[in-house]
Short mmCIF file of C-alpha atoms in Angstrom, two decimals:
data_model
loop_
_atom_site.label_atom_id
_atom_site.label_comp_id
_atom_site.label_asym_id
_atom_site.label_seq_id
_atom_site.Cartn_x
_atom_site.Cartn_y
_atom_site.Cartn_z
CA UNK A 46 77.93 50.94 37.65
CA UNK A 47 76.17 49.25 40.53
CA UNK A 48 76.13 51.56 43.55
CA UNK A 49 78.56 51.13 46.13
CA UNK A 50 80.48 52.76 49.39
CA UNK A 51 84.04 53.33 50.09
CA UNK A 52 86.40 54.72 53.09
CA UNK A 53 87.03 58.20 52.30
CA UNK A 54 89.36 58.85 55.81
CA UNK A 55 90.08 57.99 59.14
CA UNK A 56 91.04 60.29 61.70
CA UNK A 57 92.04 59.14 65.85
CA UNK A 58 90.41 61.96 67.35
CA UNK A 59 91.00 62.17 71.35
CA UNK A 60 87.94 60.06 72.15
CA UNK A 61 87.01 57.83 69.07
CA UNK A 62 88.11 56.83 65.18
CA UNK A 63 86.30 58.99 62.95
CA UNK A 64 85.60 57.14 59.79
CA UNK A 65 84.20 59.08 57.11
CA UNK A 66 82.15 56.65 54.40
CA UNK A 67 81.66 57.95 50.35
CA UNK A 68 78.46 56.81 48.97
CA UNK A 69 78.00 56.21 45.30
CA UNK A 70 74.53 55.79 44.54
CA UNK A 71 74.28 53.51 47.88
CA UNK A 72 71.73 54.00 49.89
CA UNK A 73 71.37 51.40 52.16
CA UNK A 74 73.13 51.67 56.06
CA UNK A 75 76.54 49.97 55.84
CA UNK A 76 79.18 48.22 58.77
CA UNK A 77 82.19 48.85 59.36
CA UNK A 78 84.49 46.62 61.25
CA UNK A 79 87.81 47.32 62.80
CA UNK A 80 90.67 44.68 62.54
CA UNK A 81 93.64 44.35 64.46
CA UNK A 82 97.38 43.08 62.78
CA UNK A 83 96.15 39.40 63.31
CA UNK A 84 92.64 39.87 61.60
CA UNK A 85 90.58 39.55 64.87
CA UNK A 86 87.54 42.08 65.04
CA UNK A 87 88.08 44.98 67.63
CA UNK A 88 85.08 46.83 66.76
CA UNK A 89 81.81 47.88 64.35
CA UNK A 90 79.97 50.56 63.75
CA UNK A 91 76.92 51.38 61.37
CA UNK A 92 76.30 53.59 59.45
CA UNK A 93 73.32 54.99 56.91
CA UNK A 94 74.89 57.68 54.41
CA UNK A 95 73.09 60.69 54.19
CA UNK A 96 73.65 62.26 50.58
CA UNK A 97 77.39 61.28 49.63
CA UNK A 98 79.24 61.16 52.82
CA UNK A 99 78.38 60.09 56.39
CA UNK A 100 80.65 59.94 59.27
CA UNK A 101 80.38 56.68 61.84
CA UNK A 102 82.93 57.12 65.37
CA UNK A 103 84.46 54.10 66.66
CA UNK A 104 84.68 55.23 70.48
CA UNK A 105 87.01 52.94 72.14
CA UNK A 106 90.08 53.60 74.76
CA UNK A 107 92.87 54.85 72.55
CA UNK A 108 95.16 51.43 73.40
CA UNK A 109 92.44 49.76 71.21
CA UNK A 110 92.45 52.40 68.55
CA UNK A 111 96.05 52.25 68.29
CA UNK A 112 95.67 48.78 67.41
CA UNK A 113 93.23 48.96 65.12
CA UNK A 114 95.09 48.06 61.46
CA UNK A 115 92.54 48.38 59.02
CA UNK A 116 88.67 49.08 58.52
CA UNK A 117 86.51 47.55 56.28
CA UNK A 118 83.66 48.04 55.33
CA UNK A 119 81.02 44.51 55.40
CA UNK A 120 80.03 43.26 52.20
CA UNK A 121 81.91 45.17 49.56
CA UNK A 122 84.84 44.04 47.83
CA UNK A 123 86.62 46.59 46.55
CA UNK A 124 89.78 47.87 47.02
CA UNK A 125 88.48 51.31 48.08
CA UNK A 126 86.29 49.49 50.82
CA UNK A 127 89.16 48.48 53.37
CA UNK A 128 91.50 51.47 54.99
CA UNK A 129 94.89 50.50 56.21
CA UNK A 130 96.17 52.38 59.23
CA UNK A 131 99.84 52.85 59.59
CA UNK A 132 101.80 54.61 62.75
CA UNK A 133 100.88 58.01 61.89
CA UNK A 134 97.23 57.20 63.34
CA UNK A 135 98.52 56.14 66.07
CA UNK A 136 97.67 58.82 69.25
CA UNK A 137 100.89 58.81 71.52
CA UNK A 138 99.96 59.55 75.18
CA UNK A 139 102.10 62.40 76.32
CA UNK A 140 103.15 63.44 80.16
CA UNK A 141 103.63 67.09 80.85
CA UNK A 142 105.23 68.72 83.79
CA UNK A 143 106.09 72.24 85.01
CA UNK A 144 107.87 73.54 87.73
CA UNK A 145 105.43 76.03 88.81
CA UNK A 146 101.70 75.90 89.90
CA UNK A 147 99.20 76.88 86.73
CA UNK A 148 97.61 80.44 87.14
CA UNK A 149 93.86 80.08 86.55
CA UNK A 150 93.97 84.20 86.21
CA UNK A 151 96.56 83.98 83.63
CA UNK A 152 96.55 81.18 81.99
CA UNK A 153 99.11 82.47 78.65
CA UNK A 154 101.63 82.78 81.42
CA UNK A 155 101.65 79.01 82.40
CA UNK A 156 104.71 77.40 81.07
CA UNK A 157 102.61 74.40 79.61
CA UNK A 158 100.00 76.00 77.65
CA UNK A 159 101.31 76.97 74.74
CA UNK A 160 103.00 73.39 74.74
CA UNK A 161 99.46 71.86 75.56
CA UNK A 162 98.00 73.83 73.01
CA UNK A 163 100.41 72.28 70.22
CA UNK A 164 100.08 69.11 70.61
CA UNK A 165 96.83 68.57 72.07
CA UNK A 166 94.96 67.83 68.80
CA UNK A 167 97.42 64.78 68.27
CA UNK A 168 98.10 62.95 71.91
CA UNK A 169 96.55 62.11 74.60
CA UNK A 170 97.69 64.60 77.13
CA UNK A 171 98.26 63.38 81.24
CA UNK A 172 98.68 66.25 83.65
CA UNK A 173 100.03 64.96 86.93
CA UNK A 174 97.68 66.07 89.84
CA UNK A 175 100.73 66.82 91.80
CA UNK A 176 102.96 70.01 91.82
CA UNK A 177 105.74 68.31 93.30
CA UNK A 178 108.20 67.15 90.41
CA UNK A 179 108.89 63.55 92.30
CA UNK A 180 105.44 63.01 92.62
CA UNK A 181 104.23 64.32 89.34
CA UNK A 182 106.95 61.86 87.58
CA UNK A 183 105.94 59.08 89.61
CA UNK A 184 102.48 59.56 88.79
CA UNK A 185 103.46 60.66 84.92
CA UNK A 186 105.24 56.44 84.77
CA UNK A 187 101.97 54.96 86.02
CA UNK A 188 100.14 56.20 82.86
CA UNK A 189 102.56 54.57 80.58
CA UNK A 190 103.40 57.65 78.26
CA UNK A 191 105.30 56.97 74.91
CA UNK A 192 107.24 61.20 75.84
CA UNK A 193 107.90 63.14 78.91
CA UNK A 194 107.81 66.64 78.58
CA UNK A 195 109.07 69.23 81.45
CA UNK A 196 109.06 72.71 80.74
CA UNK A 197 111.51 75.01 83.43
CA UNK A 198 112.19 71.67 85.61
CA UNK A 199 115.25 72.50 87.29
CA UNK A 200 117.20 69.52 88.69
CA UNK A 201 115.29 66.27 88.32
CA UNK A 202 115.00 64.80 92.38
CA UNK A 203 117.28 62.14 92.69
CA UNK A 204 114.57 59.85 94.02
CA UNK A 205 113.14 59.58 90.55
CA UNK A 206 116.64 59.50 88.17
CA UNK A 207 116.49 56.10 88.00
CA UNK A 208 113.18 55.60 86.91
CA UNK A 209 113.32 58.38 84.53
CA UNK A 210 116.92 56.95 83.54
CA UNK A 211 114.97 53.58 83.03
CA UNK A 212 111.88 55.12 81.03
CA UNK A 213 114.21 57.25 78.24
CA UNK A 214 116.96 53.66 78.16
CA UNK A 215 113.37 51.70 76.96
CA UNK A 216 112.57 54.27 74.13
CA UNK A 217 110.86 56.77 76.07
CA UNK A 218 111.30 60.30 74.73
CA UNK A 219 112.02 63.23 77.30
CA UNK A 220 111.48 66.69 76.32
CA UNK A 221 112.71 69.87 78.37
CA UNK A 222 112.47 73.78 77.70
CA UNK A 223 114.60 76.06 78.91
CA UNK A 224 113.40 78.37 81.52
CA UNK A 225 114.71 80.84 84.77
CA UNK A 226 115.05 77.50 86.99
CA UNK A 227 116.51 75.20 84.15
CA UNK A 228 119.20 77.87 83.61
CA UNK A 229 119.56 77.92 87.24
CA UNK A 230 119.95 74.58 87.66
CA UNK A 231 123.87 73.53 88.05
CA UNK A 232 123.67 69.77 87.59
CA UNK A 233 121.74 67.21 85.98
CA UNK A 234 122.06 64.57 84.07
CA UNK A 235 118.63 64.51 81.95
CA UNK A 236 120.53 67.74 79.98
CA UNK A 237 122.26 67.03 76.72
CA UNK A 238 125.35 68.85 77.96
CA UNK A 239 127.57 68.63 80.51
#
């Protein structure tokens, strides 16, 4: 058979699309082009295989990555030459909040980082720069994340109910652990009992 190279994977890593190219008997660098749903070109990258596999990144903000639909790769037509992304590819950008300052001495203690720690290898995580929850949620809505996660947030301020109403009404996803001030906490309406 005439040599040839096909799309082995494709991975959304935090700060590019990792394509990973199969080379059989092909020698010769190859492109490959990112499409969006309408067909338009988003990106290319090239690539020379080294032995069977070679691995070309795609760096691009991960808005554009998420919607990238397929890769191809330029001048072969075969079925094994195209890769068709679905949701699952998709890196979700993901807000996380805490009640209480992070200790740089004791990091295991912090309430996010085992949270951080989970999920970090499939979202884009945003850490608001301020403590204060208001302000943190304010500044968590201006990054446009798809979930909201607080972990031992007592009451949510009532300055920022509305918005937060607003963000979970439009399909926003809001996450909270339990913790010493969430169990303190006598009323709120972001709990899912009354």
């Amino acid at each position: 058979p005439a040599p040839f190279a096909a799309i082995a994977a494709v991975t959304n890593t935090a700060d590019a699309l990792d394509i990973e190219v199969a080379s059989y008997g092909a020698a010769a660098p190859v492109t490959v082009t990112a499409f969006d749903g309408k067909g338009r070109r988003i990106g290319e990258v090239q690539l020379a295989p080294s032995g069977q596999t070679g691995h070309a990144k795609l760096e691009a903000p991960f808005e554009l990555r998420n919607d990238i639909q397929s890769v191809s790769i330029e001048g072969q037509r075969l079925a094994a030459a195209t890769f068709v992304l679905d949701d699952n590819l998709k890196r979700k950008r993901v807000a996380l909040l805490s009640g209480s300052e992070a200790d740089q001495a004791q990091p295991l203690l912090s309430p996010l980082y085992y949270i951080r720690k989970a999920i970090e290898p499939f979202a884009d995580i945003v850490l608001p720069k301020n403590a204060e929850i208001g302000a943190g949620l304010t500044e968590a809505f201006e990054s446009r994340p798809s979930v909201i996660i607080m972990a031992d947030i007592g009451t949510v301020p009532a300055s920022v109910s509305p918005a937060l109403q607003q963000f979970i009404e439009k399909g926003g996803v809001l996450i909270r652990f339990a913790g010493p001030r969430l169990a303190a906490a006598t009323e709120d309406e972001f709990l899912p009992v009354i």
